[in-house]
């Protein structure tokens, strides 16, 4: 075959001419590089390989990382993992070999990606997110993704989402080259959050209010505090960059307050970066002492009217039968701190009255529908369902019908694919609920949930304390997004419940 025949067969002459014309219009100083990139962008992207590996999360426990290859590049994603999994959420696949990583290895999930998922997805268009996710669901064939592993499926789904955004950027850029729109680089960028907004069906990105963990307890810290987290929400900020500053300054003032009152030994931090002081052996007093510390830190930082407080009670962890054991972590239990559900309702009333608490997560056991409905009906604060819902569509449906709560804690690894995550958020928003995108205690440096929050216009994001790299990466990505949006950036602020 002659060169001319080869050019004609693949219509290269026309494509090359378009590339040269684009280079001329761009007045590029390096036409060879420009034409090369232009030609590359003119080829439709397809998945060519999916390669997975076992890495470690922030707790030193194995998790899954994926490199998804297309003919345009390589796109990486990793998945978080929680302290425990519930019966209603998608299932992580662990190896169970106690001689390797204490049974927590994910070699089986990695092998499923490399052998089965890769073969099924090669040749697919990465912009077709729902088709990619459905192909993996069909391949798994189980309700909770237990065959391939939700950790395997989600890692690939996120990587495909990143590849889809990059391909959309390439196509958009090429269209502007051909139209001569070469001088405004902003028009040649389709970032991940905008791609997610397109998948959702809306184009009004918003920056969420961060719920910074400042005090850790429960299963996430070695102190005697029964509840899992005390968080601060900078709802009075005007921009995300200001919210980050407010949260960080308050965090450092809190460290100083704890040091002054109890010494530096009480400034250790929990898994999510919150301080873990052991200020009192009496559980109910611990509640108030911890909240007093946070309130004082907010005052010292000068943000009394701009920062509010949220609690993650995680009450399932200390529910015994129908009572709640606030001393469940104490080696010297007195037995006097067992509270009934009615007692817990009264405790929450008092705390919300005495402190600027605007949100409480999992105030009762995950199956105590009666009392969470009763508490939600009071309208005292936002009531967030985590263990109650487990990001499960059927549980969310029930909670909506029974008015059990008014906000969803969204943990993407409980769902399993990007497409299903979007559907769950739609479900919550149609019920006029708030949505809190959440990290897990076992995190990675992947910042996907930051883009997800902006793309889905979620009002709140819970990514831990303003310290530790795997937590900060989410907040830093939100800074980048706000900077990129410029004058179009909108911070939820006082509208944080949307």
XYZ file of C-alpha atoms in Angstrom:
498
model
C 0.000 0.000 0.000
C 1.387 3.376 -1.008
C 1.560 6.329 1.368
C -1.219 8.094 -0.558
C -3.441 5.005 -0.406
C -2.829 4.770 3.347
C -3.693 8.457 3.819
C -6.885 8.032 1.801
C -7.954 4.848 3.577
C -7.763 6.434 7.020
C -8.858 9.929 5.862
C -5.676 11.293 7.369
C -5.298 14.076 4.849
C -8.473 15.799 6.055
C -7.607 15.308 9.722
C -4.102 16.616 9.184
C -5.413 19.632 7.297
C -7.801 20.436 10.173
C -4.906 20.182 12.631
C -2.684 22.477 10.566
C -5.480 25.046 10.187
C -6.052 24.975 13.937
C -2.319 25.497 14.546
C -2.322 28.486 12.194
C -5.307 30.072 13.933
C -3.705 29.484 17.334
C -0.442 31.113 16.205
C 1.308 28.457 18.252
C 5.090 28.764 18.735
C 5.422 24.952 18.473
C 3.229 23.761 15.570
C 4.545 20.182 15.627
C 3.529 19.705 19.268
C 0.234 21.484 18.679
C -0.625 19.337 15.645
C 0.377 16.175 17.514
C -1.919 17.009 20.436
C -4.716 18.026 18.107
C -4.511 14.735 16.218
C -4.554 12.821 19.472
C -7.695 14.635 20.588
C -9.445 13.891 17.317
C -9.464 10.161 18.099
C -12.419 8.905 20.109
C -11.300 7.666 23.502
C -11.858 4.056 24.545
C -10.809 2.059 27.578
C -7.762 -0.008 26.646
C -6.823 -1.565 30.008
C -7.767 -1.534 33.680
C -4.964 -2.325 36.112
C -5.431 -2.568 39.900
C -3.121 -2.878 42.878
C -3.354 -3.225 46.637
C -2.383 -0.087 48.571
C -2.850 1.051 52.177
C -5.435 3.466 53.537
C -4.800 6.057 56.254
C -5.025 3.389 58.965
C -2.490 1.104 57.303
C -5.222 -1.281 56.146
C -5.268 -2.533 52.522
C -7.564 -0.971 49.958
C -7.851 -0.895 46.158
C -6.231 1.501 43.691
C -6.952 1.422 39.954
C -5.236 2.794 36.857
C -7.731 2.978 34.009
C -6.001 3.334 30.650
C -7.504 4.921 27.556
C -5.837 5.874 24.307
C -5.698 9.413 25.772
C -4.033 8.748 29.120
C -4.105 6.957 32.475
C -6.649 7.823 35.182
C -6.158 6.763 38.803
C -8.638 6.245 41.629
C -8.585 4.665 45.066
C -11.386 3.811 47.463
C -11.791 4.438 51.197
C -13.020 1.933 53.739
C -14.983 2.233 56.955
C -14.447 0.918 60.446
C -17.303 -1.517 59.989
C -19.819 -2.421 57.326
C -23.575 -2.739 57.748
C -25.930 -5.364 56.422
C -27.624 -2.904 54.070
C -24.575 -1.527 52.263
C -22.471 -2.707 49.348
C -19.909 -5.309 50.394
C -16.141 -4.861 50.478
C -14.293 -7.964 49.323
C -11.534 -8.946 51.773
C -9.281 -12.000 51.475
C -9.831 -13.317 54.994
C -6.346 -14.849 55.257
C -5.359 -14.045 58.856
C -1.709 -14.612 57.993
C -1.686 -11.695 55.528
C -2.637 -8.206 56.716
C -4.630 -9.861 59.518
C -7.199 -11.021 56.996
C -7.758 -7.546 55.523
C -5.957 -8.052 52.213
C -7.770 -7.144 48.992
C -5.868 -9.386 46.562
C -9.122 -11.047 45.456
C -10.695 -7.692 44.602
C -7.554 -6.671 42.712
C -7.583 -9.941 40.765
C -11.255 -9.451 39.888
C -10.404 -6.079 38.366
C -7.365 -7.288 36.453
C -8.970 -10.480 35.153
C -12.719 -9.882 34.876
C -13.615 -6.196 34.967
C -10.803 -5.143 32.633
C -11.877 -7.677 30.020
C -15.504 -6.532 30.245
C -14.725 -2.804 29.889
C -11.991 -2.742 27.246
C -13.299 -0.900 24.187
C -15.980 1.065 26.055
C -16.344 4.838 25.808
C -15.366 6.362 29.213
C -17.948 9.135 28.836
C -20.747 6.558 29.091
C -20.643 6.294 32.880
C -23.978 4.565 33.362
C -23.142 1.888 30.787
C -19.771 1.203 32.390
C -21.321 0.929 35.860
C -24.131 -1.290 34.597
C -21.642 -3.593 32.888
C -19.897 -4.152 36.237
C -23.189 -4.639 38.078
C -24.263 -7.223 35.491
C -20.910 -8.961 35.766
C -21.204 -9.164 39.558
C -24.838 -10.385 39.595
C -25.310 -9.914 43.360
C -27.468 -7.326 45.122
C -24.641 -5.943 47.269
C -21.709 -6.411 44.859
C -20.291 -9.243 46.930
C -18.946 -11.310 44.025
C -16.478 -8.790 42.563
C -16.402 -6.564 45.638
C -17.821 -3.059 45.985
C -14.280 -1.852 46.615
C -13.248 -3.207 43.205
C -16.284 -1.856 41.352
C -16.187 1.616 42.930
C -12.482 2.130 42.231
C -13.049 1.400 38.542
C -16.207 3.527 38.459
C -14.383 6.577 39.862
C -11.428 6.100 37.506
C -13.849 5.862 34.554
C -15.535 9.083 35.703
C -12.179 10.869 35.668
C -11.423 9.466 32.203
C -14.846 10.592 30.990
C -14.200 14.152 32.142
C -10.836 14.166 30.363
C -12.379 12.890 27.140
C -15.114 15.494 27.290
C -12.421 18.134 27.732
C -10.608 16.845 24.650
C -13.744 16.886 22.512
C -14.728 20.342 23.759
C -11.234 21.674 23.095
C -11.218 20.317 19.563
C -14.567 21.945 18.805
C -13.227 25.310 19.921
C -10.062 24.856 17.862
C -12.180 24.295 14.771
C -14.392 27.272 15.580
C -11.407 29.485 16.192
C -12.107 29.993 19.887
C -8.477 29.656 20.837
C -7.769 32.642 23.019
C -9.889 31.794 26.064
C -8.428 28.744 27.779
C -11.337 28.577 30.229
C -13.536 27.373 27.378
C -11.237 24.413 26.790
C -11.532 22.921 30.262
C -14.220 20.509 31.415
C -13.180 19.696 34.996
C -14.318 16.609 36.864
C -16.980 18.433 38.900
C -18.614 19.780 35.728
C -18.621 16.319 34.181
C -20.338 15.029 37.341
C -22.855 17.887 37.119
C -23.603 16.828 33.538
C -24.110 13.233 34.653
C -26.492 14.502 37.343
C -28.356 16.667 34.866
C -27.652 20.138 36.227
C -24.955 22.773 35.686
C -24.973 24.892 38.859
C -21.979 23.800 40.930
C -21.795 24.966 44.539
C -19.069 24.720 47.166
C -20.226 22.881 50.312
C -19.872 23.946 53.922
C -17.100 21.842 55.511
C -17.905 19.977 58.723
C -14.472 19.934 60.360
C -13.877 17.253 62.980
C -12.366 18.964 66.023
C -12.948 16.406 68.807
C -12.946 12.647 68.227
C -14.477 9.969 70.411
C -16.395 6.731 70.032
C -14.567 4.037 68.091
C -12.306 6.631 66.462
C -10.371 7.640 69.589
C -8.955 6.150 72.778
C -10.686 8.490 75.231
C -13.903 7.885 77.193
C -16.146 10.077 75.034
C -19.041 7.928 73.842
C -20.081 9.991 70.835
C -17.933 9.723 67.733
C -17.288 13.310 66.648
C -17.831 16.948 67.466
C -17.611 19.083 64.334
C -17.702 22.774 63.476
C -19.482 24.295 60.470
C -18.329 27.750 59.246
C -21.785 28.671 57.912
C -21.073 32.383 58.325
C -18.212 32.427 55.816
C -18.712 34.079 52.435
C -16.312 31.841 50.508
C -14.821 28.400 50.951
C -11.321 29.824 51.380
C -12.656 31.864 54.293
C -14.415 28.803 55.747
C -11.163 26.852 55.664
C -9.364 29.671 57.444
C -12.075 29.917 60.107
C -12.081 26.177 60.727
C -8.307 25.938 60.890
C -7.908 28.878 63.254
C -10.567 27.461 65.565
C -8.862 24.063 65.474
C -5.580 25.607 66.625
C -7.300 27.664 69.314
C -8.905 24.440 70.528
C -5.483 22.848 70.857
C -4.393 25.795 73.002
C -7.526 25.579 75.167
C -7.025 21.844 75.750
C -3.350 22.349 76.541
C -4.079 25.099 79.070
C -6.729 23.102 80.896
C -5.453 19.535 80.710
C -1.893 19.547 79.365
C -0.297 18.533 76.096
C -0.947 14.813 76.685
C -4.639 15.459 75.922
C -3.843 16.895 72.470
C -3.472 13.519 70.780
C -5.710 13.075 67.749
C -8.123 10.386 66.567
C -8.308 8.672 63.190
C -9.960 11.653 61.491
C -7.601 14.227 63.023
C -9.870 15.512 65.801
C -8.354 16.009 69.249
C -9.055 13.185 71.691
C -8.862 14.650 75.204
C -9.865 12.436 78.121
C -11.218 15.271 80.210
C -13.709 13.451 82.435
C -14.549 9.912 83.477
C -18.227 10.841 83.877
C -19.802 10.413 80.484
C -22.502 13.070 80.624
C -20.030 15.579 82.028
C -17.670 14.622 79.176
C -20.317 15.716 76.668
C -20.544 19.137 78.213
C -16.849 19.578 78.945
C -15.947 18.723 75.354
C -18.573 21.106 73.981
C -17.398 23.829 76.359
C -13.874 23.437 74.956
C -15.145 23.846 71.402
C -17.344 26.810 72.302
C -14.382 28.544 73.962
C -12.157 27.885 70.929
C -14.786 29.413 68.633
C -14.995 32.454 70.924
C -11.217 32.925 71.015
C -11.049 32.679 67.238
C -13.639 35.466 67.011
C -16.268 33.423 65.156
C -19.025 33.046 67.755
C -21.752 34.122 65.334
C -20.219 32.478 62.272
C -19.443 28.906 63.328
C -21.998 26.325 64.430
C -21.576 22.839 65.908
C -22.560 19.388 64.670
C -22.452 16.031 66.472
C -21.927 12.537 65.127
C -23.306 10.458 67.980
C -23.056 7.030 66.251
C -25.417 5.761 68.943
C -25.558 2.231 67.538
C -22.065 1.709 68.954
C -23.276 2.058 72.538
C -26.876 0.859 72.352
C -27.540 -2.209 74.493
C -31.048 -3.496 73.987
C -33.218 -0.425 74.396
C -30.763 1.577 76.495
C -27.677 3.638 75.707
C -24.456 3.005 77.639
C -22.523 6.272 77.753
C -19.774 4.473 79.698
C -19.255 1.782 77.072
C -15.557 2.673 76.681
C -14.762 3.011 80.367
C -12.972 0.101 82.078
C -14.582 1.145 85.391
C -18.287 1.312 84.581
C -20.471 2.670 87.325
C -23.712 1.557 85.696
C -25.294 4.948 86.327
C -24.891 6.251 82.801
C -27.380 3.960 81.067
C -29.958 6.213 79.452
C -33.298 5.343 77.919
C -34.174 6.678 74.473
C -36.420 9.239 76.171
C -33.479 10.325 78.319
C -31.369 10.729 75.150
C -34.044 12.942 73.580
C -33.986 15.166 76.656
C -30.171 15.245 76.638
C -30.145 16.395 73.006
C -32.717 19.080 73.794
C -30.548 20.432 76.591
C -27.350 20.361 74.538
C -28.986 22.121 71.556
C -30.337 24.743 73.929
C -26.991 25.366 75.628
C -24.683 25.133 72.601
C -24.960 26.261 68.939
C -25.663 22.684 67.757
C -27.455 22.631 64.414
C -26.981 19.022 63.290
C -26.964 15.604 64.977
C -26.002 12.433 63.146
C -27.333 9.028 64.215
C -28.809 10.137 67.574
C -30.264 6.630 68.145
C -29.604 3.011 67.223
C -29.873 2.202 63.513
C -33.062 0.184 64.114
C -34.654 2.580 66.598
C -36.979 4.134 64.062
C -39.532 5.147 66.681
C -37.287 7.521 68.595
C -35.431 9.010 65.656
C -38.823 9.871 64.136
C -39.914 11.395 67.414
C -36.730 13.439 67.694
C -36.866 14.575 64.048
C -40.435 15.783 64.550
C -39.239 18.269 67.174
C -37.421 20.291 64.508
C -34.657 21.125 66.966
C -31.869 20.553 64.445
C -30.894 18.744 61.269
C -31.075 14.968 61.853
C -28.620 13.038 59.680
C -29.009 9.350 58.869
C -25.776 7.370 58.615
C -26.050 3.906 60.190
C -29.816 4.355 59.906
C -29.613 4.629 56.097
C -26.215 3.270 55.014
C -26.727 5.176 51.737
C -29.193 2.412 50.794
C -32.017 3.468 48.456
C -34.610 1.248 50.169
C -33.719 2.535 53.632
C -33.816 6.123 52.330
C -37.273 5.480 50.863
C -38.518 4.250 54.229
C -36.997 7.215 56.067
C -38.634 9.633 53.627
C -42.044 8.007 54.002
C -41.814 7.892 57.802
C -40.168 11.328 58.250
C -37.369 9.628 60.169
C -34.650 12.169 59.377
C -34.036 15.092 57.073
C -30.479 14.598 55.827
C -28.419 11.836 54.220
C -24.829 11.040 55.107
C -23.465 9.971 51.728
C -20.671 7.385 51.832
C -19.868 6.435 48.273
C -18.337 3.069 49.112
C -21.646 2.054 50.709
C -23.265 2.518 47.298
C -20.665 1.118 44.916
C -20.840 3.053 41.625
C -20.877 6.706 40.582
C -24.171 6.248 38.734
C -25.915 4.844 41.811
C -24.432 7.581 44.006
C -26.010 10.191 41.734
C -29.378 8.423 41.949
C -29.216 8.298 45.759
C -28.481 12.036 45.907
C -31.416 12.734 43.577
C -33.617 10.652 45.854
C -32.592 12.673 48.915
C -32.853 16.054 47.205
C -36.313 15.311 45.812
C -37.410 14.804 49.429
C -35.887 18.232 50.253
C -33.290 16.634 52.485
C -29.828 17.929 53.182
C -26.924 15.845 51.888
C -23.572 15.461 53.664
C -20.853 13.912 51.509
C -18.631 11.946 53.861
C -15.135 10.556 54.079
C -14.424 7.256 55.874
C -12.075 6.567 58.767
C -9.849 4.640 56.349
C -9.098 7.298 53.709
C -6.756 7.730 50.760
C -5.388 10.863 49.110
C -7.989 10.616 46.330
C -9.987 13.877 46.337
C -12.935 12.576 44.287
C -15.576 13.405 46.925
C -14.636 17.092 46.704
C -15.498 17.234 42.998
C -18.542 15.064 43.646
C -19.850 17.489 46.270
C -19.467 20.498 43.970
C -20.857 18.720 40.914
C -23.936 17.513 42.784
C -24.395 20.870 44.595
C -24.284 19.145 47.970
C -24.536 21.579 50.887
C -22.153 19.877 53.319
C -18.952 17.845 53.216
C -17.484 15.914 56.110
C -13.820 15.156 55.446
C -12.243 15.238 58.907
C -10.069 17.751 60.714
C -8.042 20.478 58.983
C -4.950 18.306 59.378
C -3.570 14.982 58.011
C -2.877 14.746 54.296
C -5.672 12.357 53.335
C -8.235 14.730 54.913
C -6.669 17.973 53.719
C -6.533 16.819 50.098
C -10.341 17.063 49.907
C -10.358 20.583 51.336
C -7.452 21.692 49.158
C -9.240 20.421 46.046
C -12.245 22.547 47.022
C -9.907 25.550 47.231
C -8.681 24.808 43.716
C -12.228 24.521 42.422
C -13.264 27.812 44.008
C -10.233 29.509 42.477
C -11.024 28.005 39.070
C -14.673 29.124 39.212
C -13.594 32.666 40.077
C -16.499 35.090 40.163
C -18.902 32.236 39.413
C -18.001 30.413 42.646
C -20.913 30.067 45.081
C -20.336 28.925 48.674
C -23.396 27.385 50.352
C -22.827 29.172 53.662
C -26.174 29.926 55.308
C -27.885 27.671 52.751
C -25.924 24.650 53.999
C -29.018 22.455 54.504
C -29.838 22.250 50.796
